[in-house]
Coordinates of C-alpha atoms in Angstrom, one line a residue:
X1 CA -95.2 4.4 -23.1
X2 CA -91.9 6.2 -23.5
X3 CA -88.6 4.9 -22.2
X4 CA -85.9 7.1 -20.9
X5 CA -82.2 6.5 -21.2
X6 CA -80.3 5.5 -18.1
X7 CA -78.5 8.3 -16.4
X8 CA -74.9 8.8 -17.6
X9 CA -73.6 7.9 -14.2
X10 CA -74.7 4.3 -14.7
X11 CA -72.7 2.0 -17.0
X12 CA -74.3 -0.5 -19.3
X13 CA -73.6 -4.0 -17.8
X14 CA -73.2 -5.5 -21.3
X15 CA -70.2 -3.2 -22.1
X16 CA -66.7 -4.0 -20.9
X17 CA -65.4 -1.7 -18.2
X18 CA -63.5 1.3 -19.5
X19 CA -59.7 1.2 -19.1
X20 CA -57.9 4.2 -17.6
X21 CA -55.7 6.1 -20.0
X22 CA -52.3 4.5 -20.1
X23 CA -49.2 6.6 -19.4
X24 CA -46.9 7.4 -22.3
X25 CA -43.9 5.1 -22.6
X26 CA -40.7 6.5 -21.0
X27 CA -38.3 8.2 -23.3
X28 CA -35.1 6.1 -23.5
X29 CA -33.1 9.2 -24.1
X30 CA -34.1 10.7 -20.8
X31 CA -32.3 9.1 -17.8
X32 CA -33.2 9.5 -14.2
X33 CA -31.1 12.0 -12.3
X34 CA -28.4 10.3 -10.2
X35 CA -27.2 11.5 -6.8
X36 CA -24.2 13.8 -6.7
X37 CA -22.5 11.2 -4.5
X38 CA -23.1 8.3 -6.7
X39 CA -20.2 6.8 -8.6
X40 CA -19.5 3.8 -10.8
X41 CA -16.1 2.4 -11.8
X42 CA -16.9 3.1 -15.5
X43 CA -17.6 6.8 -14.8
X44 CA -14.4 7.2 -12.7
X45 CA -12.3 5.4 -15.3
X46 CA -13.7 7.5 -18.0
X47 CA -12.9 10.8 -16.2
X48 CA -9.5 9.5 -15.2
X49 CA -8.7 8.5 -18.8
X50 CA -9.7 11.9 -20.1
X51 CA -7.4 13.6 -17.6
X52 CA -4.5 11.3 -18.3
X53 CA -4.8 11.8 -22.1
X54 CA -4.7 15.5 -21.6
X55 CA -1.5 15.2 -19.5
X56 CA 0.1 12.8 -22.0
X57 CA -0.5 15.3 -24.9
X58 CA 1.4 18.0 -23.0
X59 CA 5.1 18.2 -23.6
X60 CA 5.7 19.8 -20.2
X61 CA 4.8 16.6 -18.5
X62 CA 7.5 14.6 -20.3
X63 CA 10.0 17.4 -19.6
X64 CA 9.2 17.4 -15.9
X65 CA 9.4 13.6 -15.7
X66 CA 12.8 13.6 -17.6
X67 CA 14.2 16.3 -15.3
X68 CA 13.0 14.5 -12.3
X69 CA 14.7 11.2 -13.4
X70 CA 18.0 13.0 -14.3
X71 CA 18.2 14.9 -11.1
X72 CA 17.5 12.0 -8.8
X73 CA 19.6 9.5 -10.7
X74 CA 22.5 11.9 -11.1
X75 CA 22.4 12.8 -7.4
X76 CA 22.4 9.2 -6.4
X77 CA 25.3 8.4 -8.7
X78 CA 27.4 11.3 -7.6
X79 CA 26.9 10.6 -3.9
X80 CA 27.6 6.9 -4.3
X81 CA 30.6 7.6 -6.4
X82 CA 32.0 10.1 -3.9
X83 CA 31.6 7.6 -1.0
X84 CA 32.9 4.7 -3.1
X85 CA 36.2 6.6 -3.7
X86 CA 36.5 7.2 0.0
X87 CA 35.4 3.9 1.3
X88 CA 38.4 3.5 3.5
X89 CA 37.6 6.8 5.2
X90 CA 33.9 6.2 5.6
X91 CA 34.0 2.6 6.6
X92 CA 31.9 -0.3 5.2
X93 CA 30.2 0.4 1.9
X94 CA 27.0 -1.2 3.0
X95 CA 26.6 1.2 5.9
X96 CA 27.4 4.1 3.7
X97 CA 24.8 3.0 1.2
X98 CA 22.2 2.8 3.9
X99 CA 22.9 6.5 4.7
X100 CA 22.7 7.4 1.0
X101 CA 19.5 5.4 0.7
X102 CA 17.9 7.4 3.5
X103 CA 19.1 10.7 1.9
X104 CA 17.5 9.8 -1.4
X105 CA 14.2 8.8 0.3
X106 CA 14.1 12.2 2.2
X107 CA 15.0 14.0 -1.0
X108 CA 12.3 12.1 -2.9
X109 CA 9.7 13.1 -0.2
X110 CA 10.8 16.7 -0.4
X111 CA 10.6 16.7 -4.2
X112 CA 7.1 15.1 -4.1
X113 CA 6.0 17.9 -1.8
X114 CA 7.0 20.4 -4.5
X115 CA 5.6 18.6 -7.5
X116 CA 2.2 17.3 -6.2
X117 CA 0.6 20.7 -5.4
X118 CA 1.5 22.0 -8.8
X119 CA -0.1 19.0 -10.4
X120 CA -3.4 18.8 -8.4
X121 CA -4.2 22.3 -7.3
X122 CA -5.5 23.4 -10.7
X123 CA -7.8 20.4 -11.3
X124 CA -11.1 22.2 -10.9
X125 CA -10.5 26.0 -11.3
X126 CA -8.3 25.2 -14.3
X127 CA -11.3 23.6 -16.0
X128 CA -13.4 26.6 -15.0
X129 CA -11.0 29.1 -16.4
X130 CA -10.9 27.3 -19.8
X131 CA -14.7 27.0 -19.9
X132 CA -14.8 23.2 -19.9
X133 CA -16.0 22.6 -16.3
X134 CA -19.6 23.4 -17.2
X135 CA -19.5 20.7 -20.0
X136 CA -18.5 18.1 -17.4
X137 CA -21.2 19.2 -15.0
X138 CA -24.0 18.8 -17.6
X139 CA -22.7 15.5 -18.8
X140 CA -23.9 12.1 -17.5
X141 CA -20.9 12.0 -15.0
X142 CA -21.8 12.7 -11.4
X143 CA -19.8 15.2 -9.3
X144 CA -18.4 12.2 -7.4
X145 CA -17.2 10.6 -10.6
X146 CA -15.6 13.8 -11.7
X147 CA -13.8 14.3 -8.4
X148 CA -12.7 10.6 -8.1
X149 CA -11.5 10.6 -11.7
X150 CA -9.4 13.7 -11.2
X151 CA -8.1 12.2 -8.0
X152 CA -7.1 8.9 -9.7
X153 CA -5.4 10.7 -12.6
X154 CA -3.4 13.0 -10.2
X155 CA -2.4 10.0 -8.1
X156 CA -1.3 8.0 -11.2
X157 CA 0.8 11.0 -12.2
X158 CA 2.4 11.0 -8.7
X159 CA 3.1 7.2 -9.0
X160 CA 4.8 7.8 -12.3
X161 CA 7.2 10.2 -10.6
X162 CA 7.8 7.6 -7.8
X163 CA 8.5 5.0 -10.4
X164 CA 11.0 7.3 -12.1
X165 CA 12.9 7.6 -8.8
X166 CA 13.4 3.8 -8.5
X167 CA 16.6 3.7 -10.6
X168 CA 18.1 6.0 -8.0
X169 CA 16.7 4.3 -5.0
X170 CA 17.0 0.6 -5.6
X171 CA 20.8 0.4 -6.3
X172 CA 21.6 2.0 -2.9
X173 CA 19.1 -0.4 -1.2
X174 CA 20.8 -3.4 -2.8
X175 CA 24.3 -2.2 -1.9
X176 CA 23.2 -1.4 1.6
X177 CA 21.6 -4.8 2.0
X178 CA 18.3 -3.2 3.0
X179 CA 15.4 -5.5 3.4
X180 CA 12.9 -5.5 0.5
X181 CA 10.1 -5.1 3.0
X182 CA 11.7 -2.0 4.4
X183 CA 11.8 -0.5 0.8
X184 CA 8.3 -1.6 0.1
X185 CA 7.0 0.1 3.3
X186 CA 8.7 3.3 2.4
X187 CA 7.2 3.3 -1.1
X188 CA 3.7 2.5 0.1
X189 CA 3.8 5.3 2.6
X190 CA 5.1 7.8 0.0
X191 CA 2.3 6.6 -2.3
X192 CA -0.3 7.0 0.4
X193 CA 0.9 10.5 1.3
X194 CA 0.8 11.4 -2.5
X195 CA -2.8 10.3 -2.7
X196 CA -3.9 12.4 0.3
X197 CA -2.0 15.5 -0.9
X198 CA -3.6 15.1 -4.3
X199 CA -7.1 15.0 -2.7
X200 CA -6.3 18.1 -0.6
X201 CA -5.0 19.9 -3.7
X202 CA -8.2 19.1 -5.6
X203 CA -10.3 20.4 -2.7
X204 CA -8.3 23.6 -2.7
X205 CA -8.7 24.0 -6.4
X206 CA -12.5 23.8 -5.9
X207 CA -12.2 26.4 -3.1
X208 CA -10.2 29.0 -4.8
X209 CA -11.5 30.7 -8.0
X210 CA -8.0 31.1 -9.5
X211 CA -5.4 28.5 -10.1
X212 CA -2.6 30.5 -8.7
X213 CA -4.4 30.9 -5.4
X214 CA -5.1 27.2 -5.0
X215 CA -1.5 26.3 -5.8
X216 CA -0.2 28.8 -3.2
X217 CA -2.7 27.4 -0.6
X218 CA -1.5 23.8 -1.4
X219 CA 2.1 24.8 -0.9
X220 CA 1.2 26.4 2.4
X221 CA -0.4 23.2 3.6
X222 CA 2.4 21.0 2.5
X223 CA 5.3 23.1 3.5
X224 CA 3.5 24.1 6.7
X225 CA 3.3 20.5 7.9
X226 CA 6.8 19.8 6.7
X227 CA 8.7 22.8 8.1
X228 CA 6.5 25.2 10.0
X229 CA 4.9 22.8 12.5
X230 CA 8.3 21.3 13.5
X231 CA 9.5 24.8 14.3
X232 CA 6.4 25.5 16.4
X233 CA 6.9 22.1 18.1
X234 CA 10.4 22.9 19.0
X235 CA 9.6 26.4 20.3
X236 CA 6.6 25.3 22.3
X237 CA 8.6 22.4 23.9
X238 CA 11.0 24.8 25.5
X239 CA 8.1 26.5 27.2
X240 CA 6.7 23.3 28.6
X241 CA 9.2 22.5 31.4
X242 CA 8.3 20.4 34.4
X243 CA 10.4 19.6 37.5
X244 CA 10.6 15.9 38.0
X245 CA 12.5 13.5 40.3
X246 CA 14.6 11.2 38.0
X247 CA 17.4 8.7 38.4
X248 CA 20.7 10.0 37.2
X249 CA 23.7 7.8 36.5
X250 CA 26.9 9.7 37.3
X251 CA 30.5 8.6 37.2
X252 CA 32.6 9.1 40.3
X253 CA 36.0 10.7 40.1
X254 CA 39.0 10.0 42.3
X255 CA 40.9 13.3 42.6
X256 CA 43.9 11.7 44.4
X257 CA 44.6 9.1 41.8
X258 CA 43.3 11.3 38.9
X259 CA 41.1 8.5 37.6
X260 CA 37.4 7.9 37.1
X261 CA 35.5 5.4 39.2
X262 CA 32.3 3.5 38.9
X263 CA 28.8 4.7 37.7
X264 CA 26.6 5.5 40.7
X265 CA 22.8 6.0 40.4
X266 CA 21.2 8.7 42.5
X267 CA 17.9 10.5 42.7
X268 CA 17.9 14.2 41.7
X269 CA 15.3 16.8 40.7
X270 CA 15.7 17.9 37.1
X271 CA 13.8 20.2 34.8
X272 CA 12.4 18.0 32.1
X273 CA 11.3 19.4 28.8
X274 CA 7.9 18.0 28.0
X275 CA 8.4 17.3 24.3
X276 CA 5.6 14.8 24.4
X277 CA 2.8 17.3 25.0
X278 CA 3.0 19.1 21.6
X279 CA 4.1 16.1 19.7
X280 CA 0.8 16.0 17.8
X281 CA 2.3 18.8 15.7
X282 CA 4.8 16.3 14.3
X283 CA 2.3 13.6 13.4
X284 CA 1.4 14.8 9.9
X285 CA 5.0 15.6 8.9
X286 CA 5.7 13.6 5.7
X287 CA 9.3 13.1 6.7
X288 CA 8.3 11.7 10.1
X289 CA 5.7 9.4 8.5
X290 CA 8.2 8.0 6.0
X291 CA 10.9 7.7 8.6
X292 CA 8.5 5.7 10.9
X293 CA 8.6 2.9 8.3
X294 CA 12.3 2.3 9.2
X295 CA 13.1 -0.7 11.5
X296 CA 13.2 0.1 15.2
X297 CA 16.6 0.5 16.7
X298 CA 17.6 -1.3 19.9
X299 CA 19.7 1.0 22.0
X300 CA 21.2 -1.8 24.1
X301 CA 24.8 -0.8 23.6
X302 CA 26.0 -4.4 24.0
X303 CA 24.2 -5.6 20.9
X304 CA 23.8 -2.4 18.8
X305 CA 25.0 -2.7 15.2
X306 CA 26.3 0.7 13.9
X307 CA 25.5 -0.4 10.4
X308 CA 21.8 -0.4 11.2
X309 CA 21.7 3.4 11.5
X310 CA 20.4 5.6 8.8
X311 CA 18.7 9.0 8.7
X312 CA 15.2 7.5 8.6
X313 CA 15.8 5.2 11.6
X314 CA 17.5 8.1 13.5
X315 CA 14.5 10.4 12.9
X316 CA 12.1 7.6 14.0
X317 CA 14.1 7.0 17.2
X318 CA 14.2 10.7 17.9
X319 CA 10.4 10.9 17.7
X320 CA 10.1 8.0 20.1
X321 CA 12.4 9.7 22.6
X322 CA 10.5 12.9 22.2
X323 CA 7.3 10.9 23.1
X324 CA 9.0 9.7 26.3
X325 CA 11.2 12.5 27.7
X326 CA 11.5 10.9 31.2
X327 CA 13.1 7.7 29.9
X328 CA 16.1 6.7 32.1
X329 CA 18.5 6.7 29.1
X330 CA 18.1 10.4 28.9
X331 CA 19.8 10.8 32.2
X332 CA 22.8 8.5 31.7
X333 CA 25.9 10.7 32.3
X334 CA 28.4 7.9 32.5
X335 CA 30.7 8.3 29.5
X336 CA 32.9 5.3 30.1
X337 CA 31.2 2.1 29.0
X338 CA 33.8 -0.1 30.6
X339 CA 33.4 1.5 34.1
X340 CA 32.0 -0.6 36.9
X341 CA 28.3 -0.2 37.4
X342 CA 27.7 1.2 33.9
X343 CA 23.9 0.8 33.2
X344 CA 23.3 -1.7 30.5
X345 CA 19.7 -2.4 31.1
X346 CA 18.2 1.0 30.4
X347 CA 16.4 -0.3 27.3
X348 CA 14.8 1.8 24.6
X349 CA 11.8 4.1 24.7
X350 CA 8.4 2.7 24.2
X351 CA 8.0 1.5 20.6
X352 CA 4.8 3.5 19.8
X353 CA 4.6 4.3 16.1
X354 CA 3.2 7.7 15.1
X355 CA 2.4 6.9 11.5
X356 CA -1.2 5.7 12.2
X357 CA -2.2 9.0 13.7
X358 CA -0.3 11.1 11.1
X359 CA -1.7 9.2 8.2
X360 CA -5.1 9.3 9.7
X361 CA -4.9 13.1 9.8
X362 CA -3.9 13.2 6.1
X363 CA -6.8 10.8 5.2
X364 CA -9.3 13.0 7.0
X365 CA -7.9 16.1 5.2
X366 CA -8.0 14.3 1.9
X367 CA -11.6 13.0 2.4
X368 CA -12.7 16.5 3.4
X369 CA -11.1 18.0 0.3
X370 CA -12.9 15.4 -1.8
X371 CA -16.2 15.9 -0.2
X372 CA -15.9 19.7 -0.6
X373 CA -15.1 19.2 -4.3
X374 CA -18.3 17.1 -4.8
X375 CA -20.4 19.8 -3.1
X376 CA -18.8 22.5 -5.3
X377 CA -19.4 20.5 -8.5
X378 CA -23.1 19.7 -7.7
X379 CA -25.6 21.5 -9.9
X380 CA -27.6 23.7 -9.8
X381 CA -25.5 26.1 -7.7
X382 CA -27.3 28.8 -5.8
X383 CA -24.2 31.0 -5.2
X384 CA -21.1 31.6 -7.2
X385 CA -18.0 33.5 -6.2
X386 CA -17.2 36.9 -7.8
X387 CA -15.4 36.5 -11.1
X388 CA -16.1 32.8 -11.4
X389 CA -16.7 31.7 -15.0
X390 CA -19.8 29.6 -15.8
X391 CA -19.0 28.3 -19.2

C-alpha cells in the first residue's frame, strides 16, 4: 500500500512555522525628508553663522561700518558743538540736547532705510548668481532654516549699525536728561523695523531674478512708505473736506479804546479737513513709528514745559491731532493767554498710539516675505524664471 505526500498547501505540524522575510535594516546615511517649513535652532544658527562669516571676511563691510560711525559721531559732535557755543542764544543746553537727540534719531532711521535694503535684498538671488544656492538647497538644511538663517544674519548686521550709532546718540540723551526708558523704546522700535525690512528684502530677493532688481524694489518699498505715502496722505486730505458745526473761541475787540477784550465762545460752521480718514497711509511710516515712542505731550498751557519738546514728540503730537481734526483746540483763535475767558481746559487730543497698527503692517509684510522665500527655496521646483541659474 503506497503512501502519498501531503499536498504542499499543508504544513507539517512538527516543523516550526515559517517566518516572513525580514526587512533590510535602514541605512543610517539616508535620513527622512523633512518638511520645507521645519526648522531647528541648530540649523538656523548654522546658516546664520555661515552668512556672518562671509560678511566678516569682506572688507567692504568694515569700511561701511567705519563710515557709518564717523558720519553719525561727527554730525552729533558738530551739532552739539555749534549749539554749545551759542548756548545763550538758544537757551538751556538740556532743551537743545533734546532737539539734537531727536535729530540724530531721525537721521539714524533715515540712514537705516538706505543701508538695510542693500544688505538684505541680495540674500537669495545673490547666492543663485554665484551658483551656491543649489548647494544649500540639496543640503540637510530646510528652506525655512535657510530663510531664517539669512534673516538672523541680516538682522544682526543691522543691529551692528545701530550699536555703532550709540556713541553719537547716548551723549545727547545724557545732556538732555532724557529718560533711559525713552531711549530704550526708540532703540527697540528701530531694531524691530530693521528686522521687518530685512525680511521684506529677503522676500524680494527671492522674487527677483537679479540682485539689482530686488535692491530697487526694496528701496521703492522703504522710500515709498517713508516719503511717497505721506505726500499722498497730505494731498488726499485736502480733498476730504466736511462742513461741521464747531465751537470757536474768538477774542473781542473794543474799537473805541483800541484794546482787546475777553475770549468768547460761539458756534460756527467750518470746513474741516478730514485728515483722520486717510491716516492709515501714515501708519507704516518708520519716522512716525519711532516718533510714537516719545512721551506724550500735555497741551495744557498752564503746565506745559517747553523743555519737553523735541522733534519726535512734535511728530507724535501732530499725528494725534491729525487723528482728531475736530478737537476744540484746533479752533482756539484767542491769541492773548491773559485775556479773560481764555480757554484753559481744552485738553489734548485722544492719546491713541499708532505704532501697534504700523508695526503690525510691517510684521505682516515681513512674514509674507519670509513665507514666499520658503516657497521659492523648496525643491523640486516645477517652474523657474527665464534666465535663472540652477547651479
